[in-house]
PDB file of N, CA, C and O in Angstrom:
ATOM      1  N   UNK A   1      68.042  -4.685  63.496  1.00 67.00           N
ATOM      2  CA  UNK A   1      68.090  -5.069  62.086  1.00 67.00           C
ATOM      3  C   UNK A   1      66.710  -4.860  61.451  1.00 67.00           C
ATOM      4  O   UNK A   1      65.695  -5.175  62.048  1.00 67.00           O
ATOM      5  N   UNK A   2      66.698  -4.319  60.278  1.00 84.00           N
ATOM      6  CA  UNK A   2      65.459  -4.085  59.548  1.00 84.00           C
ATOM      7  C   UNK A   2      64.962  -5.381  58.914  1.00 84.00           C
ATOM      8  O   UNK A   2      65.701  -6.363  58.818  1.00 84.00           O
ATOM      9  N   UNK A   3      63.728  -5.350  58.468  1.00 88.00           N
ATOM     10  CA  UNK A   3      63.202  -6.479  57.720  1.00 88.00           C
ATOM     11  C   UNK A   3      63.935  -6.601  56.393  1.00 88.00           C
ATOM     12  O   UNK A   3      64.760  -5.756  56.042  1.00 88.00           O
ATOM     13  N   UNK A   4      63.625  -7.663  55.663  1.00 94.00           N
ATOM     14  CA  UNK A   4      64.305  -7.831  54.376  1.00 94.00           C
ATOM     15  C   UNK A   4      63.394  -8.485  53.354  1.00 94.00           C
ATOM     16  O   UNK A   4      62.420  -9.156  53.698  1.00 94.00           O
ATOM     17  N   UNK A   5      63.737  -8.271  52.094  1.00 94.00           N
ATOM     18  CA  UNK A   5      63.062  -8.888  50.973  1.00 94.00           C
ATOM     19  C   UNK A   5      63.884 -10.093  50.558  1.00 94.00           C
ATOM     20  O   UNK A   5      65.064  -9.962  50.237  1.00 94.00           O
ATOM     21  N   UNK A   6      63.279 -11.265  50.548  1.00 95.00           N
ATOM     22  CA  UNK A   6      63.969 -12.487  50.136  1.00 95.00           C
ATOM     23  C   UNK A   6      63.422 -12.929  48.784  1.00 95.00           C
ATOM     24  O   UNK A   6      62.212 -13.019  48.605  1.00 95.00           O
ATOM     25  N   UNK A   7      64.308 -13.210  47.857  1.00 95.00           N
ATOM     26  CA  UNK A   7      63.919 -13.672  46.526  1.00 95.00           C
ATOM     27  C   UNK A   7      64.105 -15.175  46.471  1.00 95.00           C
ATOM     28  O   UNK A   7      65.168 -15.704  46.776  1.00 95.00           O
ATOM     29  N   UNK A   8      63.030 -15.871  46.083  1.00 95.00           N
ATOM     30  CA  UNK A   8      63.061 -17.333  45.983  1.00 95.00           C
ATOM     31  C   UNK A   8      62.709 -17.745  44.563  1.00 95.00           C
ATOM     32  O   UNK A   8      61.785 -17.204  43.958  1.00 95.00           O
ATOM     33  N   UNK A   9      63.434 -18.702  44.048  1.00 94.00           N
ATOM     34  CA  UNK A   9      63.129 -19.258  42.730  1.00 94.00           C
ATOM     35  C   UNK A   9      62.029 -20.314  42.916  1.00 94.00           C
ATOM     36  O   UNK A   9      62.141 -21.184  43.770  1.00 94.00           O
ATOM     37  N   UNK A  10      60.977 -20.223  42.099  1.00 92.00           N
ATOM     38  CA  UNK A  10      59.867 -21.163  42.228  1.00 92.00           C
ATOM     39  C   UNK A  10      59.694 -22.037  40.998  1.00 92.00           C
ATOM     40  O   UNK A  10      58.840 -22.896  40.975  1.00 92.00           O
ATOM     41  N   UNK A  11      60.476 -21.807  40.004  1.00 81.00           N
ATOM     42  CA  UNK A  11      60.410 -22.597  38.781  1.00 81.00           C
ATOM     43  C   UNK A  11      61.583 -22.234  37.898  1.00 81.00           C
ATOM     44  O   UNK A  11      62.483 -21.500  38.306  1.00 81.00           O
ATOM     45  N   UNK A  12      61.596 -22.754  36.680  1.00 82.00           N
ATOM     46  CA  UNK A  12      62.699 -22.468  35.776  1.00 82.00           C
ATOM     47  C   UNK A  12      62.879 -20.969  35.561  1.00 82.00           C
ATOM     48  O   UNK A  12      63.983 -20.473  35.528  1.00 82.00           O
ATOM     49  N   UNK A  13      61.806 -20.243  35.388  1.00 85.00           N
ATOM     50  CA  UNK A  13      61.867 -18.801  35.140  1.00 85.00           C
ATOM     51  C   UNK A  13      60.876 -18.053  36.020  1.00 85.00           C
ATOM     52  O   UNK A  13      60.358 -17.017  35.617  1.00 85.00           O
ATOM     53  N   UNK A  14      60.604 -18.551  37.210  1.00 95.00           N
ATOM     54  CA  UNK A  14      59.635 -17.919  38.099  1.00 95.00           C
ATOM     55  C   UNK A  14      60.280 -17.598  39.441  1.00 95.00           C
ATOM     56  O   UNK A  14      61.142 -18.331  39.921  1.00 95.00           O
ATOM     57  N   UNK A  15      59.806 -16.505  40.037  1.00 96.00           N
ATOM     58  CA  UNK A  15      60.365 -16.054  41.301  1.00 96.00           C
ATOM     59  C   UNK A  15      59.250 -15.601  42.226  1.00 96.00           C
ATOM     60  O   UNK A  15      58.188 -15.175  41.775  1.00 96.00           O
ATOM     61  N   UNK A  16      59.516 -15.672  43.505  1.00 95.00           N
ATOM     62  CA  UNK A  16      58.567 -15.205  44.506  1.00 95.00           C
ATOM     63  C   UNK A  16      59.332 -14.371  45.523  1.00 95.00           C
ATOM     64  O   UNK A  16      60.480 -14.648  45.846  1.00 95.00           O
ATOM     65  N   UNK A  17      58.668 -13.382  46.052  1.00 94.00           N
ATOM     66  CA  UNK A  17      59.244 -12.469  47.015  1.00 94.00           C
ATOM     67  C   UNK A  17      58.651 -12.753  48.390  1.00 94.00           C
ATOM     68  O   UNK A  17      57.441 -12.941  48.521  1.00 94.00           O
ATOM     69  N   UNK A  18      59.495 -12.815  49.383  1.00 94.00           N
ATOM     70  CA  UNK A  18      59.030 -12.969  50.763  1.00 94.00           C
ATOM     71  C   UNK A  18      59.571 -11.786  51.569  1.00 94.00           C
ATOM     72  O   UNK A  18      60.769 -11.518  51.548  1.00 94.00           O
ATOM     73  N   UNK A  19      58.682 -11.085  52.259  1.00 93.00           N
ATOM     74  CA  UNK A  19      59.081  -9.989  53.135  1.00 93.00           C
ATOM     75  C   UNK A  19      59.102 -10.520  54.557  1.00 93.00           C
ATOM     76  O   UNK A  19      58.125 -11.113  55.012  1.00 93.00           O
ATOM     77  N   UNK A  20      60.233 -10.349  55.240  1.00 95.00           N
ATOM     78  CA  UNK A  20      60.354 -10.817  56.618  1.00 95.00           C
ATOM     79  C   UNK A  20      60.641  -9.633  57.530  1.00 95.00           C
ATOM     80  O   UNK A  20      61.192  -8.609  57.108  1.00 95.00           O
ATOM     81  N   UNK A  21      60.260  -9.780  58.804  1.00 93.00           N
ATOM     82  CA  UNK A  21      60.548  -8.725  59.770  1.00 93.00           C
ATOM     83  C   UNK A  21      61.937  -8.921  60.361  1.00 93.00           C
ATOM     84  O   UNK A  21      62.672  -9.829  59.962  1.00 93.00           O
ATOM     85  N   UNK A  22      62.285  -8.078  61.319  1.00 92.00           N
ATOM     86  CA  UNK A  22      63.640  -8.122  61.872  1.00 92.00           C
ATOM     87  C   UNK A  22      63.956  -9.415  62.614  1.00 92.00           C
ATOM     88  O   UNK A  22      65.116  -9.744  62.824  1.00 92.00           O
ATOM     89  N   UNK A  23      62.918 -10.171  62.996  1.00 94.00           N
ATOM     90  CA  UNK A  23      63.121 -11.444  63.690  1.00 94.00           C
ATOM     91  C   UNK A  23      63.045 -12.646  62.761  1.00 94.00           C
ATOM     92  O   UNK A  23      63.118 -13.781  63.194  1.00 94.00           O
ATOM     93  N   UNK A  24      62.862 -12.388  61.470  1.00 92.00           N
ATOM     94  CA  UNK A  24      62.804 -13.464  60.492  1.00 92.00           C
ATOM     95  C   UNK A  24      61.422 -14.026  60.246  1.00 92.00           C
ATOM     96  O   UNK A  24      61.273 -14.987  59.488  1.00 92.00           O
ATOM     97  N   UNK A  25      60.396 -13.438  60.853  1.00 96.00           N
ATOM     98  CA  UNK A  25      59.020 -13.888  60.633  1.00 96.00           C
ATOM     99  C   UNK A  25      58.522 -13.398  59.278  1.00 96.00           C
ATOM    100  O   UNK A  25      58.778 -12.259  58.884  1.00 96.00           O
ATOM    101  N   UNK A  26      57.791 -14.244  58.572  1.00 96.00           N
ATOM    102  CA  UNK A  26      57.239 -13.865  57.278  1.00 96.00           C
ATOM    103  C   UNK A  26      56.102 -12.883  57.483  1.00 96.00           C
ATOM    104  O   UNK A  26      55.158 -13.147  58.222  1.00 96.00           O
ATOM    105  N   UNK A  27      56.189 -11.751  56.810  1.00 92.00           N
ATOM    106  CA  UNK A  27      55.170 -10.708  56.889  1.00 92.00           C
ATOM    107  C   UNK A  27      54.261 -10.774  55.667  1.00 92.00           C
ATOM    108  O   UNK A  27      53.052 -10.602  55.769  1.00 92.00           O
ATOM    109  N   UNK A  28      54.846 -11.027  54.504  1.00 92.00           N
ATOM    110  CA  UNK A  28      54.072 -11.085  53.265  1.00 92.00           C
ATOM    111  C   UNK A  28      54.778 -11.976  52.255  1.00 92.00           C
ATOM    112  O   UNK A  28      56.002 -12.077  52.254  1.00 92.00           O
ATOM    113  N   UNK A  29      53.971 -12.611  51.402  1.00 94.00           N
ATOM    114  CA  UNK A  29      54.496 -13.425  50.305  1.00 94.00           C
ATOM    115  C   UNK A  29      53.821 -12.933  49.026  1.00 94.00           C
ATOM    116  O   UNK A  29      52.600 -12.768  48.982  1.00 94.00           O
ATOM    117  N   UNK A  30      54.611 -12.691  48.008  1.00 93.00           N
ATOM    118  CA  UNK A  30      54.097 -12.153  46.752  1.00 93.00           C
ATOM    119  C   UNK A  30      53.503 -13.252  45.880  1.00 93.00           C
ATOM    120  O   UNK A  30      53.756 -14.439  46.102  1.00 93.00           O
ATOM    121  N   UNK A  31      52.783 -12.839  44.860  1.00 94.00           N
ATOM    122  CA  UNK A  31      52.451 -13.795  43.806  1.00 94.00           C
ATOM    123  C   UNK A  31      53.720 -14.133  43.039  1.00 94.00           C
ATOM    124  O   UNK A  31      54.777 -13.542  43.275  1.00 94.00           O
ATOM    125  N   UNK A  32      53.635 -15.048  42.122  1.00 95.00           N
ATOM    126  CA  UNK A  32      54.789 -15.453  41.314  1.00 95.00           C
ATOM    127  C   UNK A  32      55.074 -14.410  40.245  1.00 95.00           C
ATOM    128  O   UNK A  32      54.165 -13.914  39.595  1.00 95.00           O
ATOM    129  N   UNK A  33      56.351 -14.090  40.083  1.00 95.00           N
ATOM    130  CA  UNK A  33      56.796 -13.187  39.030  1.00 95.00           C
ATOM    131  C   UNK A  33      57.506 -14.009  37.966  1.00 95.00           C
ATOM    132  O   UNK A  33      58.235 -14.931  38.282  1.00 95.00           O
ATOM    133  N   UNK A  34      57.316 -13.634  36.713  1.00 95.00           N
ATOM    134  CA  UNK A  34      57.910 -14.390  35.614  1.00 95.00           C
ATOM    135  C   UNK A  34      59.333 -13.981  35.291  1.00 95.00           C
ATOM    136  O   UNK A  34      60.013 -14.668  34.544  1.00 95.00           O
ATOM    137  N   UNK A  35      59.794 -12.867  35.864  1.00 94.00           N
ATOM    138  CA  UNK A  35      61.168 -12.430  35.612  1.00 94.00           C
ATOM    139  C   UNK A  35      61.686 -11.655  36.814  1.00 94.00           C
ATOM    140  O   UNK A  35      60.912 -11.159  37.628  1.00 94.00           O
ATOM    141  N   UNK A  36      63.010 -11.544  36.896  1.00 93.00           N
ATOM    142  CA  UNK A  36      63.612 -10.769  37.977  1.00 93.00           C
ATOM    143  C   UNK A  36      63.285  -9.288  37.830  1.00 93.00           C
ATOM    144  O   UNK A  36      63.149  -8.578  38.829  1.00 93.00           O
ATOM    145  N   UNK A  37      63.150  -8.808  36.602  1.00 95.00           N
ATOM    146  CA  UNK A  37      62.784  -7.412  36.384  1.00 95.00           C
ATOM    147  C   UNK A  37      61.405  -7.123  36.970  1.00 95.00           C
ATOM    148  O   UNK A  37      61.209  -6.116  37.655  1.00 95.00           O
ATOM    149  N   UNK A  38      60.459  -8.014  36.730  1.00 95.00           N
ATOM    150  CA  UNK A  38      59.119  -7.838  37.280  1.00 95.00           C
ATOM    151  C   UNK A  38      59.150  -7.917  38.808  1.00 95.00           C
ATOM    152  O   UNK A  38      58.456  -7.161  39.491  1.00 95.00           O
ATOM    153  N   UNK A  39      59.960  -8.804  39.347  1.00 95.00           N
ATOM    154  CA  UNK A  39      60.086  -8.932  40.791  1.00 95.00           C
ATOM    155  C   UNK A  39      60.667  -7.653  41.393  1.00 95.00           C
ATOM    156  O   UNK A  39      60.173  -7.149  42.404  1.00 95.00           O
ATOM    157  N   UNK A  40      61.692  -7.104  40.781  1.00 94.00           N
ATOM    158  CA  UNK A  40      62.286  -5.849  41.268  1.00 94.00           C
ATOM    159  C   UNK A  40      61.271  -4.712  41.219  1.00 94.00           C
ATOM    160  O   UNK A  40      61.226  -3.869  42.114  1.00 94.00           O
ATOM    161  N   UNK A  41      60.434  -4.681  40.188  1.00 95.00           N
ATOM    162  CA  UNK A  41      59.368  -3.683  40.116  1.00 95.00           C
ATOM    163  C   UNK A  41      58.372  -3.883  41.259  1.00 95.00           C
ATOM    164  O   UNK A  41      57.854  -2.915  41.818  1.00 95.00           O
ATOM    165  N   UNK A  42      58.113  -5.134  41.615  1.00 92.00           N
ATOM    166  CA  UNK A  42      57.230  -5.446  42.742  1.00 92.00           C
ATOM    167  C   UNK A  42      57.799  -4.949  44.064  1.00 92.00           C
ATOM    168  O   UNK A  42      57.073  -4.420  44.915  1.00 92.00           O
ATOM    169  N   UNK A  43      59.098  -5.110  44.255  1.00 93.00           N
ATOM    170  CA  UNK A  43      59.757  -4.606  45.462  1.00 93.00           C
ATOM    171  C   UNK A  43      59.634  -3.088  45.519  1.00 93.00           C
ATOM    172  O   UNK A  43      59.293  -2.511  46.552  1.00 93.00           O
ATOM    173  N   UNK A  44      59.896  -2.435  44.404  1.00 93.00           N
ATOM    174  CA  UNK A  44      59.804  -0.976  44.352  1.00 93.00           C
ATOM    175  C   UNK A  44      58.395  -0.507  44.698  1.00 93.00           C
ATOM    176  O   UNK A  44      58.218   0.421  45.499  1.00 93.00           O
ATOM    177  N   UNK A  45      57.392  -1.159  44.136  1.00 91.00           N
ATOM    178  CA  UNK A  45      56.005  -0.789  44.412  1.00 91.00           C
ATOM    179  C   UNK A  45      55.653  -1.017  45.882  1.00 91.00           C
ATOM    180  O   UNK A  45      54.971  -0.191  46.503  1.00 91.00           O
ATOM    181  N   UNK A  46      56.122  -2.127  46.447  1.00 89.00           N
ATOM    182  CA  UNK A  46      55.830  -2.415  47.848  1.00 89.00           C
ATOM    183  C   UNK A  46      56.452  -1.357  48.748  1.00 89.00           C
ATOM    184  O   UNK A  46      55.822  -0.885  49.689  1.00 89.00           O
ATOM    185  N   UNK A  47      57.679  -0.985  48.472  1.00 89.00           N
ATOM    186  CA  UNK A  47      58.350   0.048  49.268  1.00 89.00           C
ATOM    187  C   UNK A  47      57.600   1.374  49.185  1.00 89.00           C
ATOM    188  O   UNK A  47      57.381   2.046  50.188  1.00 89.00           O
ATOM    189  N   UNK A  48      57.202   1.773  47.990  1.00 90.00           N
ATOM    190  CA  UNK A  48      56.502   3.040  47.807  1.00 90.00           C
ATOM    191  C   UNK A  48      55.141   3.027  48.488  1.00 90.00           C
ATOM    192  O   UNK A  48      54.768   3.984  49.164  1.00 90.00           O
ATOM    193  N   UNK A  49      54.395   1.933  48.332  1.00 88.00           N
ATOM    194  CA  UNK A  49      53.063   1.859  48.923  1.00 88.00           C
ATOM    195  C   UNK A  49      53.111   1.763  50.440  1.00 88.00           C
ATOM    196  O   UNK A  49      52.256   2.315  51.132  1.00 88.00           O
ATOM    197  N   UNK A  50      54.103   1.071  50.973  1.00 84.00           N
ATOM    198  CA  UNK A  50      54.227   0.959  52.422  1.00 84.00           C
ATOM    199  C   UNK A  50      54.533   2.314  53.043  1.00 84.00           C
ATOM    200  O   UNK A  50      54.037   2.645  54.120  1.00 84.00           O
ATOM    201  N   UNK A  51      55.317   3.104  52.363  1.00 84.00           N
ATOM    202  CA  UNK A  51      55.708   4.409  52.891  1.00 84.00           C
ATOM    203  C   UNK A  51      54.577   5.422  52.846  1.00 84.00           C
ATOM    204  O   UNK A  51      54.531   6.332  53.663  1.00 84.00           O
ATOM    205  N   UNK A  52      53.654   5.260  51.915  1.00 89.00           N
ATOM    206  CA  UNK A  52      52.592   6.253  51.746  1.00 89.00           C
ATOM    207  C   UNK A  52      51.194   5.676  51.935  1.00 89.00           C
ATOM    208  O   UNK A  52      50.213   6.382  51.762  1.00 89.00           O
ATOM    209  N   UNK A  53      51.116   4.400  52.283  1.00 88.00           N
ATOM    210  CA  UNK A  53      49.825   3.731  52.377  1.00 88.00           C
ATOM    211  C   UNK A  53      48.949   4.249  53.513  1.00 88.00           C
ATOM    212  O   UNK A  53      49.433   4.686  54.550  1.00 88.00           O
ATOM    213  N   UNK A  54      47.660   4.207  53.307  1.00 91.00           N
ATOM    214  CA  UNK A  54      46.673   4.612  54.295  1.00 91.00           C
ATOM    215  C   UNK A  54      46.204   3.369  55.043  1.00 91.00           C
ATOM    216  O   UNK A  54      45.963   2.320  54.434  1.00 91.00           O
ATOM    217  N   UNK A  55      46.062   3.466  56.360  1.00 88.00           N
ATOM    218  CA  UNK A  55      45.560   2.361  57.156  1.00 88.00           C
ATOM    219  C   UNK A  55      44.032   2.426  57.150  1.00 88.00           C
ATOM    220  O   UNK A  55      43.448   3.460  57.474  1.00 88.00           O
ATOM    221  N   UNK A  56      43.381   1.321  56.790  1.00 89.00           N
ATOM    222  CA  UNK A  56      41.927   1.248  56.761  1.00 89.00           C
ATOM    223  C   UNK A  56      41.505   0.153  57.730  1.00 89.00           C
ATOM    224  O   UNK A  56      41.857  -1.012  57.546  1.00 89.00           O
ATOM    225  N   UNK A  57      40.757   0.514  58.753  1.00 90.00           N
ATOM    226  CA  UNK A  57      40.290  -0.436  59.773  1.00 90.00           C
ATOM    227  C   UNK A  57      38.950  -1.009  59.326  1.00 90.00           C
ATOM    228  O   UNK A  57      37.936  -0.296  59.304  1.00 90.00           O
ATOM    229  N   UNK A  58      38.919  -2.264  58.968  1.00 92.00           N
ATOM    230  CA  UNK A  58      37.697  -2.913  58.461  1.00 92.00           C
ATOM    231  C   UNK A  58      37.033  -3.803  59.516  1.00 92.00           C
ATOM    232  O   UNK A  58      36.154  -4.589  59.179  1.00 92.00           O
ATOM    233  N   UNK A  59      37.420  -3.654  60.766  1.00 92.00           N
ATOM    234  CA  UNK A  59      36.830  -4.514  61.810  1.00 92.00           C
ATOM    235  C   UNK A  59      35.346  -4.232  62.008  1.00 92.00           C
ATOM    236  O   UNK A  59      34.584  -5.141  62.279  1.00 92.00           O
ATOM    237  N   UNK A  60      34.941  -2.983  61.872  1.00 82.00           N
ATOM    238  CA  UNK A  60      33.528  -2.636  62.046  1.00 82.00           C
ATOM    239  C   UNK A  60      32.902  -2.401  60.696  1.00 82.00           C
ATOM    240  O   UNK A  60      33.212  -1.449  60.002  1.00 82.00           O
ATOM    241  N   UNK A  61      32.035  -3.296  60.323  1.00 72.00           N
ATOM    242  CA  UNK A  61      31.351  -3.152  59.059  1.00 72.00           C
ATOM    243  C   UNK A  61      29.854  -3.054  59.328  1.00 72.00           C
ATOM    244  O   UNK A  61      29.337  -3.745  60.209  1.00 72.00           O
ATOM    245  N   UNK A  62      29.172  -2.204  58.589  1.00 63.00           N
ATOM    246  CA  UNK A  62      27.732  -1.977  58.794  1.00 63.00           C
ATOM    247  C   UNK A  62      26.922  -3.188  58.394  1.00 63.00           C
ATOM    248  O   UNK A  62      27.282  -4.056  57.719  1.00 63.00           O
TER     249      UNK A  62
END
C-alpha cells in the first residue's frame, strides 16, 4: 500500500494535510490552509516537488 494524504479540519474554515507512509507513520504535516482549494494546491505541489526534488545532504557543513 502506498502512502496517503490525510485532510484534517483544524478550525471552522481551516485544514491541515498529513502525509503518511504505507505503515501509517506521519512523514510530514503541512501548515494550515484556509480553504480546501488551497489545500488541494498544496497536495499538487508536494507531489510535483517530491517527484523532481533534488536531495541535498547538509550533514557536513564547513
